[in-house]
Short mmCIF file of C-alpha atoms and ligand atoms in Angstrom, two decimals:
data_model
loop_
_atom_site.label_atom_id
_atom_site.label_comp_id
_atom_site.label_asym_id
_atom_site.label_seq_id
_atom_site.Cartn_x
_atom_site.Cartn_y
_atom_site.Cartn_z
CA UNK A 1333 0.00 0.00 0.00
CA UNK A 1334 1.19 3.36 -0.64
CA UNK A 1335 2.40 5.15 2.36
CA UNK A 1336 2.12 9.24 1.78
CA UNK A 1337 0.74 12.41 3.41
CA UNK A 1338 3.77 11.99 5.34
CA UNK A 1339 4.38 15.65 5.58
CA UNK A 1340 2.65 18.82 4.51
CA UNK A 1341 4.16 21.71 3.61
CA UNK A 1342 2.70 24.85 2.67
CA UNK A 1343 4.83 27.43 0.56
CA UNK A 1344 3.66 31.02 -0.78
CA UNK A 1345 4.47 31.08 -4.31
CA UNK A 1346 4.12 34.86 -4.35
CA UNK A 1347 5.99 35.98 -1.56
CA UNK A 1348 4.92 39.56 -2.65
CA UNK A 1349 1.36 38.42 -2.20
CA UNK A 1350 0.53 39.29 -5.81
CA UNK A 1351 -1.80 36.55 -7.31
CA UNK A 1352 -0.79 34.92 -4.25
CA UNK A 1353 -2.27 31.29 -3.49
CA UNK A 1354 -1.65 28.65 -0.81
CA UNK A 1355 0.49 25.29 -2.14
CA UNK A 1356 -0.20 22.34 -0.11
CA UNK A 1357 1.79 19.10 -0.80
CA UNK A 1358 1.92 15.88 0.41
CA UNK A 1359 5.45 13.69 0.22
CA UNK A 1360 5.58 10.29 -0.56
CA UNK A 1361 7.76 7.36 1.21
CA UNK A 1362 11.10 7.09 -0.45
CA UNK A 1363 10.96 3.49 -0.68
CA UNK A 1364 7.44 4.22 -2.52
CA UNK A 1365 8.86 7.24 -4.78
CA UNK A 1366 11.57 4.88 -6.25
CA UNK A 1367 8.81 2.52 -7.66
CA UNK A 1368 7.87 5.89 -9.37
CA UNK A 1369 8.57 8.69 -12.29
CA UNK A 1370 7.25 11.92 -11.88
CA UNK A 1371 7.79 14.54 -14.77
CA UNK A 1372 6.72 17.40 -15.51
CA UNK A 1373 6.61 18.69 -18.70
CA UNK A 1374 5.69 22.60 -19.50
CA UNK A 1375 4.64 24.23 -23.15
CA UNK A 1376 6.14 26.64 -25.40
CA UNK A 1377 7.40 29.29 -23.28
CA UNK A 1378 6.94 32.33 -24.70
CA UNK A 1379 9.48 35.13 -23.78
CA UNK A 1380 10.38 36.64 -20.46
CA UNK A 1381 7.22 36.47 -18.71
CA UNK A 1382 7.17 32.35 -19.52
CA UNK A 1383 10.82 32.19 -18.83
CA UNK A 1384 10.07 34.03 -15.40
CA UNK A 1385 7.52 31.55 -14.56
CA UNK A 1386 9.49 28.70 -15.22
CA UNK A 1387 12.47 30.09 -12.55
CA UNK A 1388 10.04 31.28 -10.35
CA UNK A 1389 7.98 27.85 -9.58
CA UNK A 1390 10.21 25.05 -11.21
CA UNK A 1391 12.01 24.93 -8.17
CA UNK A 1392 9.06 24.76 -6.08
CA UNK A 1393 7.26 22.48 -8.03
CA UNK A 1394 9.71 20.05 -7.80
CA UNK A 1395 10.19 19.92 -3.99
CA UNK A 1396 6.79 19.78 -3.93
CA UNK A 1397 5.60 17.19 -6.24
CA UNK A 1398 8.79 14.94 -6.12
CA UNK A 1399 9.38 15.40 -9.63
CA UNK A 1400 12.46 13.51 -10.66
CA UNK A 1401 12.73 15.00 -14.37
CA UNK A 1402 11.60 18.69 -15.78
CA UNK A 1403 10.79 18.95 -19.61
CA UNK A 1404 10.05 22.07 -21.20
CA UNK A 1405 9.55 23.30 -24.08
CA UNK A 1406 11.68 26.43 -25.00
CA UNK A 1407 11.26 26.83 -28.72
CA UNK A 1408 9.13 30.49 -27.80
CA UNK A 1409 11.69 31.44 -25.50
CA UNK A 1410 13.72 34.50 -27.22
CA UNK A 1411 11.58 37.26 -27.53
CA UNK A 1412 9.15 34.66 -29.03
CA UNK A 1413 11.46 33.35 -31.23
CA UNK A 1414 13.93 30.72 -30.20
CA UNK A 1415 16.15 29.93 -27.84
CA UNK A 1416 19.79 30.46 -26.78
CA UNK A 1417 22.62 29.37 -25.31
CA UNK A 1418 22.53 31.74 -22.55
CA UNK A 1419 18.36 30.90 -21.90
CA UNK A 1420 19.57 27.45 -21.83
CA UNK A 1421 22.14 28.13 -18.82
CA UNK A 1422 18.83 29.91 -17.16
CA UNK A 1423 16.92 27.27 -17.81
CA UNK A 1424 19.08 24.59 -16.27
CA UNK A 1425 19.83 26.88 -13.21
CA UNK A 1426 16.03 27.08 -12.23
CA UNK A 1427 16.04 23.00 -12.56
CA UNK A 1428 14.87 22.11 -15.45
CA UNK A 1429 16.64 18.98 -16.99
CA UNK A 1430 15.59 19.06 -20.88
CA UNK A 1431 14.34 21.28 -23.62
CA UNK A 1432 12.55 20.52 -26.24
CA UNK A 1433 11.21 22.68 -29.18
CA UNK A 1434 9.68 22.43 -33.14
CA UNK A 1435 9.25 24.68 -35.64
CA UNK A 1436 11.11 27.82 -34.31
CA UNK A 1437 13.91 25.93 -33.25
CA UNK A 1438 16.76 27.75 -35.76
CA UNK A 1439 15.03 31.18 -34.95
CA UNK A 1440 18.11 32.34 -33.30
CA UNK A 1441 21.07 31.36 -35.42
CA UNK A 1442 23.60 31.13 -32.62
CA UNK A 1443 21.78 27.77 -31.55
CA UNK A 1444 22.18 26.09 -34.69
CA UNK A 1445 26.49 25.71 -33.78
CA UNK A 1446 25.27 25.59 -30.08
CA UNK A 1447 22.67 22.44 -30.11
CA UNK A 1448 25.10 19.69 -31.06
CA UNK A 1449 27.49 20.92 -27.96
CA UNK A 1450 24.67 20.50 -25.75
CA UNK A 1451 22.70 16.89 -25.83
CA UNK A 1452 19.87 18.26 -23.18
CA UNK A 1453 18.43 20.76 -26.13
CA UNK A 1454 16.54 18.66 -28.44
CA UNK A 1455 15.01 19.53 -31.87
CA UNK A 1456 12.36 17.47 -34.13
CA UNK A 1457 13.59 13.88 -34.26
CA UNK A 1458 11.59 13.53 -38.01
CA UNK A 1459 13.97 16.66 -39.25
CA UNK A 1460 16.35 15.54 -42.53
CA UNK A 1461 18.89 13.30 -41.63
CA UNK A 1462 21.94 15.10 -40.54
CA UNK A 1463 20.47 18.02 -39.28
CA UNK A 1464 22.29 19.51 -36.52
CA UNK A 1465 21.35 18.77 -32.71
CA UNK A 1466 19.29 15.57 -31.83
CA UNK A 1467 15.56 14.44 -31.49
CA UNK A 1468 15.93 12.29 -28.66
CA UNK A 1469 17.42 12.46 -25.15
CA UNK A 1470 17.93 9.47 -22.59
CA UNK A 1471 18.32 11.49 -19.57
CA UNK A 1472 19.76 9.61 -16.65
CA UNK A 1473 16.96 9.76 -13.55
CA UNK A 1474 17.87 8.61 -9.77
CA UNK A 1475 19.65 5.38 -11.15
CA UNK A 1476 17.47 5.18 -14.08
CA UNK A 1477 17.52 6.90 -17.47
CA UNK A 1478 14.06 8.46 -19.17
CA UNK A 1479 13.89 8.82 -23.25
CA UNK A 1480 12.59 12.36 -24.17
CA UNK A 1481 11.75 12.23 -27.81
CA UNK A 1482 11.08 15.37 -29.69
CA UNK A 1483 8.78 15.40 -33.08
CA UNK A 1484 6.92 17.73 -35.09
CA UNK A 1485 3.69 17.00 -37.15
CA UNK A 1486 2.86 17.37 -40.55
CA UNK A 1487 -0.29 18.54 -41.07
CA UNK A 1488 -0.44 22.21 -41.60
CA UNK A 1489 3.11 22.17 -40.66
CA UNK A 1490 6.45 22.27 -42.82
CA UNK A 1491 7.12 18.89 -44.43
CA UNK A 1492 9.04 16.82 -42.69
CA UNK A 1493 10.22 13.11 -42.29
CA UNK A 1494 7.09 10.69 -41.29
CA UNK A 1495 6.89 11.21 -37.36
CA UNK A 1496 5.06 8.24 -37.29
CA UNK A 1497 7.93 6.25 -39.06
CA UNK A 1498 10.48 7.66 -36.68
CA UNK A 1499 8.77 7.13 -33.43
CA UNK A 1500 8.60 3.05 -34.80
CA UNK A 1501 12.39 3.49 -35.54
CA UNK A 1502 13.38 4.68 -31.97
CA UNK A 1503 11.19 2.72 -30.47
CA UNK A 1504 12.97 -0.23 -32.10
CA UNK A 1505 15.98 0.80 -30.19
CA UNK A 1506 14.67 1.90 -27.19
CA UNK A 1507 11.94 -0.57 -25.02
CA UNK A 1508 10.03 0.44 -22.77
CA UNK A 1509 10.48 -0.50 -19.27
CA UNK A 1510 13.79 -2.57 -20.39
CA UNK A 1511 15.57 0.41 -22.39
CA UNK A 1512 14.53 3.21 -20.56
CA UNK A 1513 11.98 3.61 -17.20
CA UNK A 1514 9.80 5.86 -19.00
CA UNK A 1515 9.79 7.87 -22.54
CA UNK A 1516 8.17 10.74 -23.04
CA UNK A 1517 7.22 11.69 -26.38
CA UNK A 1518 6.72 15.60 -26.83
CA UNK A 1519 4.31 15.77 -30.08
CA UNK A 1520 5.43 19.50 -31.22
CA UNK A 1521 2.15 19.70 -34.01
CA UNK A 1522 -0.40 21.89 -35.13
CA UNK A 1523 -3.61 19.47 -36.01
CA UNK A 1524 -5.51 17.60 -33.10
CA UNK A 1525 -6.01 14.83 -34.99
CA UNK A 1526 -2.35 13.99 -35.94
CA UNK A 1527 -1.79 14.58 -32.33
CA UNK A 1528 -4.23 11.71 -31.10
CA UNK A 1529 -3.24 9.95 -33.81
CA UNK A 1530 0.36 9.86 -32.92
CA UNK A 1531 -1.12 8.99 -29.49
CA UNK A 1532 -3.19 5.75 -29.83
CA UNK A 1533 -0.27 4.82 -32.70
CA UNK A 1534 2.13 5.05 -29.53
CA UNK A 1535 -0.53 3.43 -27.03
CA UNK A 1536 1.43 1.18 -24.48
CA UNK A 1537 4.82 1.65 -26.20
CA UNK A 1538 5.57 4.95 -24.35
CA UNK A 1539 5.08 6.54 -21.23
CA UNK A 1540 3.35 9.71 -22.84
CA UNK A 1541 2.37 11.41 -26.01
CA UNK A 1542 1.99 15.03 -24.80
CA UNK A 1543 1.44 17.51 -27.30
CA UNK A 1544 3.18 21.55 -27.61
CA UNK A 1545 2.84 24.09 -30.14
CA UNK A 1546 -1.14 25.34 -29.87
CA UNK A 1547 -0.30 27.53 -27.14
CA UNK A 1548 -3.62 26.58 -25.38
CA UNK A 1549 -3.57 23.96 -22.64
CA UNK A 1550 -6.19 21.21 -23.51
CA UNK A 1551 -8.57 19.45 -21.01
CA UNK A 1552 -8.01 15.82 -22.50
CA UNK A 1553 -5.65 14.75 -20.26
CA UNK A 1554 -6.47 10.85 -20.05
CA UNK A 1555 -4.75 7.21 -19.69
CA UNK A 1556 -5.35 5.51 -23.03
CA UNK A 1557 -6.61 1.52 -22.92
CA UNK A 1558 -3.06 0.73 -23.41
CA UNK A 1559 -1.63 2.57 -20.85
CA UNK A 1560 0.00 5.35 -22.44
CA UNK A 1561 -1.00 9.03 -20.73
CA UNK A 1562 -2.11 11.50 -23.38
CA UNK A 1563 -3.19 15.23 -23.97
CA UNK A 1564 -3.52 17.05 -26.72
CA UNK A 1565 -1.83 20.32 -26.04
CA UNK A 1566 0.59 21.26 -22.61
CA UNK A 1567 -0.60 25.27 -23.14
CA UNK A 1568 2.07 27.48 -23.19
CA UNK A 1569 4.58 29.07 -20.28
CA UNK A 1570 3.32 33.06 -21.38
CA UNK A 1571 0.50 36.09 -20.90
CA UNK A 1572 -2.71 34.42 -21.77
CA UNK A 1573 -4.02 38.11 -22.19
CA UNK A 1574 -2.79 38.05 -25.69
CA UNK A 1575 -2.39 36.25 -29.21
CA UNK A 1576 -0.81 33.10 -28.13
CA UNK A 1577 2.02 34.97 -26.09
CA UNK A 1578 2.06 37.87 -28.58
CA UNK A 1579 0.64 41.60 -28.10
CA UNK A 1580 -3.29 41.20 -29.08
CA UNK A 1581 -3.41 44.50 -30.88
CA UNK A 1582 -1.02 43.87 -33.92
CA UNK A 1583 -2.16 40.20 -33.90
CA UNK A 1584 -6.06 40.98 -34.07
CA UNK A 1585 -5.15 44.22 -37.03
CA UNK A 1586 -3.07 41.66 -38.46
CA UNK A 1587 -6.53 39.36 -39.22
CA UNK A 1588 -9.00 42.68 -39.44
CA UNK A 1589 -6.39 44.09 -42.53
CA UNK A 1590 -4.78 41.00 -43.82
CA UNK A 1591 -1.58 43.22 -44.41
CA UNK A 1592 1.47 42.62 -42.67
CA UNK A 1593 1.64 45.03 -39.43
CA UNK A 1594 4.04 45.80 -37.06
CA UNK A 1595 6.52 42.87 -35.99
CA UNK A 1596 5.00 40.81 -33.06
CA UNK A 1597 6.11 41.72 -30.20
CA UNK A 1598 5.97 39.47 -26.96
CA UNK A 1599 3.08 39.82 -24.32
CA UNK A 1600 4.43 41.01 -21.61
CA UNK A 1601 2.04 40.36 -18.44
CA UNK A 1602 2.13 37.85 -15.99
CA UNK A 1603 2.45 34.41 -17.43
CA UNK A 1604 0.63 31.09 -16.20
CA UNK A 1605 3.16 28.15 -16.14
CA UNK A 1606 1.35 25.62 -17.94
CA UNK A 1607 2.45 22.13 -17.98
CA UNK A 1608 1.42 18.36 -17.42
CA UNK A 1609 2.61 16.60 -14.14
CA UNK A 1610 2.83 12.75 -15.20
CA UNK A 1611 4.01 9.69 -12.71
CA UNK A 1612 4.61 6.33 -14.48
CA UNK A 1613 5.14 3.27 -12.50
CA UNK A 1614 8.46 1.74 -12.79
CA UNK A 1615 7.25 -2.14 -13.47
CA UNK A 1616 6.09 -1.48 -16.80
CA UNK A 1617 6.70 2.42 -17.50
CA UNK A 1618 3.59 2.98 -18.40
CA UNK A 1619 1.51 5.99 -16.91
CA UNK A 1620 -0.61 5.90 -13.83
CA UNK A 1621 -0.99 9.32 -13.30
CA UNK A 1622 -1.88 12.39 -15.91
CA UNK A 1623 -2.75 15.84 -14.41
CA UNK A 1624 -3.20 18.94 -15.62
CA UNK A 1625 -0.69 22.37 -14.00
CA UNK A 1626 -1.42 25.83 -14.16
CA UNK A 1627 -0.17 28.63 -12.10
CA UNK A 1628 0.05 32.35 -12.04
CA UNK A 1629 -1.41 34.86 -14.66
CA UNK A 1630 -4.79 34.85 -15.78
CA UNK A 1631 -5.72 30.92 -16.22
CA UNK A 1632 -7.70 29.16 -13.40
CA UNK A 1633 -5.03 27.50 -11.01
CA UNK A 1634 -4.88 23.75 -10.83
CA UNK A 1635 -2.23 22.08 -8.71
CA UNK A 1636 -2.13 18.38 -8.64
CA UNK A 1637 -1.79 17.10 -5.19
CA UNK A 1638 0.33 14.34 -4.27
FE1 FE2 B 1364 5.35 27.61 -29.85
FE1 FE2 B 1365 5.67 25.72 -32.62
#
């Protein structure tokens, strides 16, 4: 039986009071924790405000859900566009383990000679072959390892390599449960339906087919049949009082005119951290826990508790 609610702690997340909520979490038993894999994984952060959220409750979050692995999504995090080397370092400092991104990956050149240095920044797995940088990470977890896999859609997306095909070819080389304790697939796509389809085509092979890139946390967080955890869209790390991170008032001209306006500039109120805690049991790697995270900004909050 699962021992927990060993301890409570309560933390103020906004110290300056400011939005400010009560956290209450619950520990569990060591002995039961190593039978376990908690990640969480956040969405496209988009500019300071996301990158602020991330430093300001990754820490927290991971004291206070036992997380053993932080994924997050960075492709949004330059001004929007991108990532670099020194938003890596910042990043890593506030605890986060790996980054993955999609289709604004190159934004910033300076990553492009900067990604193969760094195996914890991932791009698109289904990119051309020898594209610089990697599509899949096994990140080494109390003992353990976890495979992070980064992949991009199709569908109303750039062409790319069949994401489908390559998620069969990794999985190949990487078994579940045997090969890795858990893999988490981050499904960086535009459609729904490629996304769901990616996720039943994955269904008891992986850990998780969580999806990035909408910008708009999803409510479809589930356990498929097989055992695979699934949802649709993370929602991004940025000011939901906007365009998808960016200032509303360009954005909306930009559909009332259909002319190109002024360049999109970054929302840049209080972000929610949105992001998807998931624990997988360590027997089979398969998920036994999916729950939706959102804190700060303008979103409703929802904490998991443990
Ligand atoms: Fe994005
Ligand atoms: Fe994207």
């Amino acid at each position: 039986m699962v021992a927990h609610l060993l301890r409570r702690a309560t933390e103020e997340l906004h110290a300056d009071g400011r939005a400010g909520f009560t956290l209450q979490f619950s520990f569990l038993a060591p002995t039961d924790r190593s039978r376990l894999v908690n990640i969480l994984f956040c969405g496209d952060v988009v500019g300071r405000p996301g990158r602020e959220a991330v430093k300001r409750h990754a820490p927290t979050l991971r004291r206070g859900l036992a997380l053993d692995l932080i994924v997050v999504n960075a492709e949004n995090a330059a001004a929007g566009r991108g990532l670099t080397e020194r938003l890596c370092g910042e990043f890593y400092d506030a605890g986060v383990d790996v980054l993955t991104t999609g289709n604004h990956v190159w934004d910033q050149r300076e990553i492009i000679p900067y990604i193969d240095r760094d195996p914890r920044v991932l791009r698109p797995a289904n990119f051309p072959k020898g594209t610089p940088g990697a599509g899949w990470r096994l990140h080494p977890v109390n003992g353990r390892s976890v495979l992070v896999i980064n992949l991009m859609g199709r569908l109303f997306m750039d062409a790319l390599d069949d994401p489908f095909a390559r998620l069969d070819e990794l999985l190949g080389q990487f078994r579940l449960s045997i090969d890795a304790a858990a893999i988490l697939v981050d499904f960086h796509a535009e459609a729904s339906s490629e996304k769901m389809a990616l996720g039943h085509f994955a269904d008891g092979r992986v850990s998780a087919v969580l999806g990035s890139h909408c910008h708009v946390p999803t409510a479809d967080n589930q356990i498929f049949p097989g055992g695979t955890a699934y949802q649709t869209d993370a929602g991004m790390c940025g000011d939901y009082d906007s365009v998808i991170g960016m200032q509303k008032r360009p954005a909306v001209l930009r559909f009332v005119t259909k002319m190109p306006g002024e360049r999109p500039q970054v929302a840049e109120g209080e972000a929610t951290l949105c992001g998807i805690l998931l624990e997988t049991d360590d027997n089979t790697g398969l998920a036994s826990r999916i729950e939706p995270v959102r804190i700060g900004g303008r979103l409703t909050p929802c904490l998991p508790r443990r």
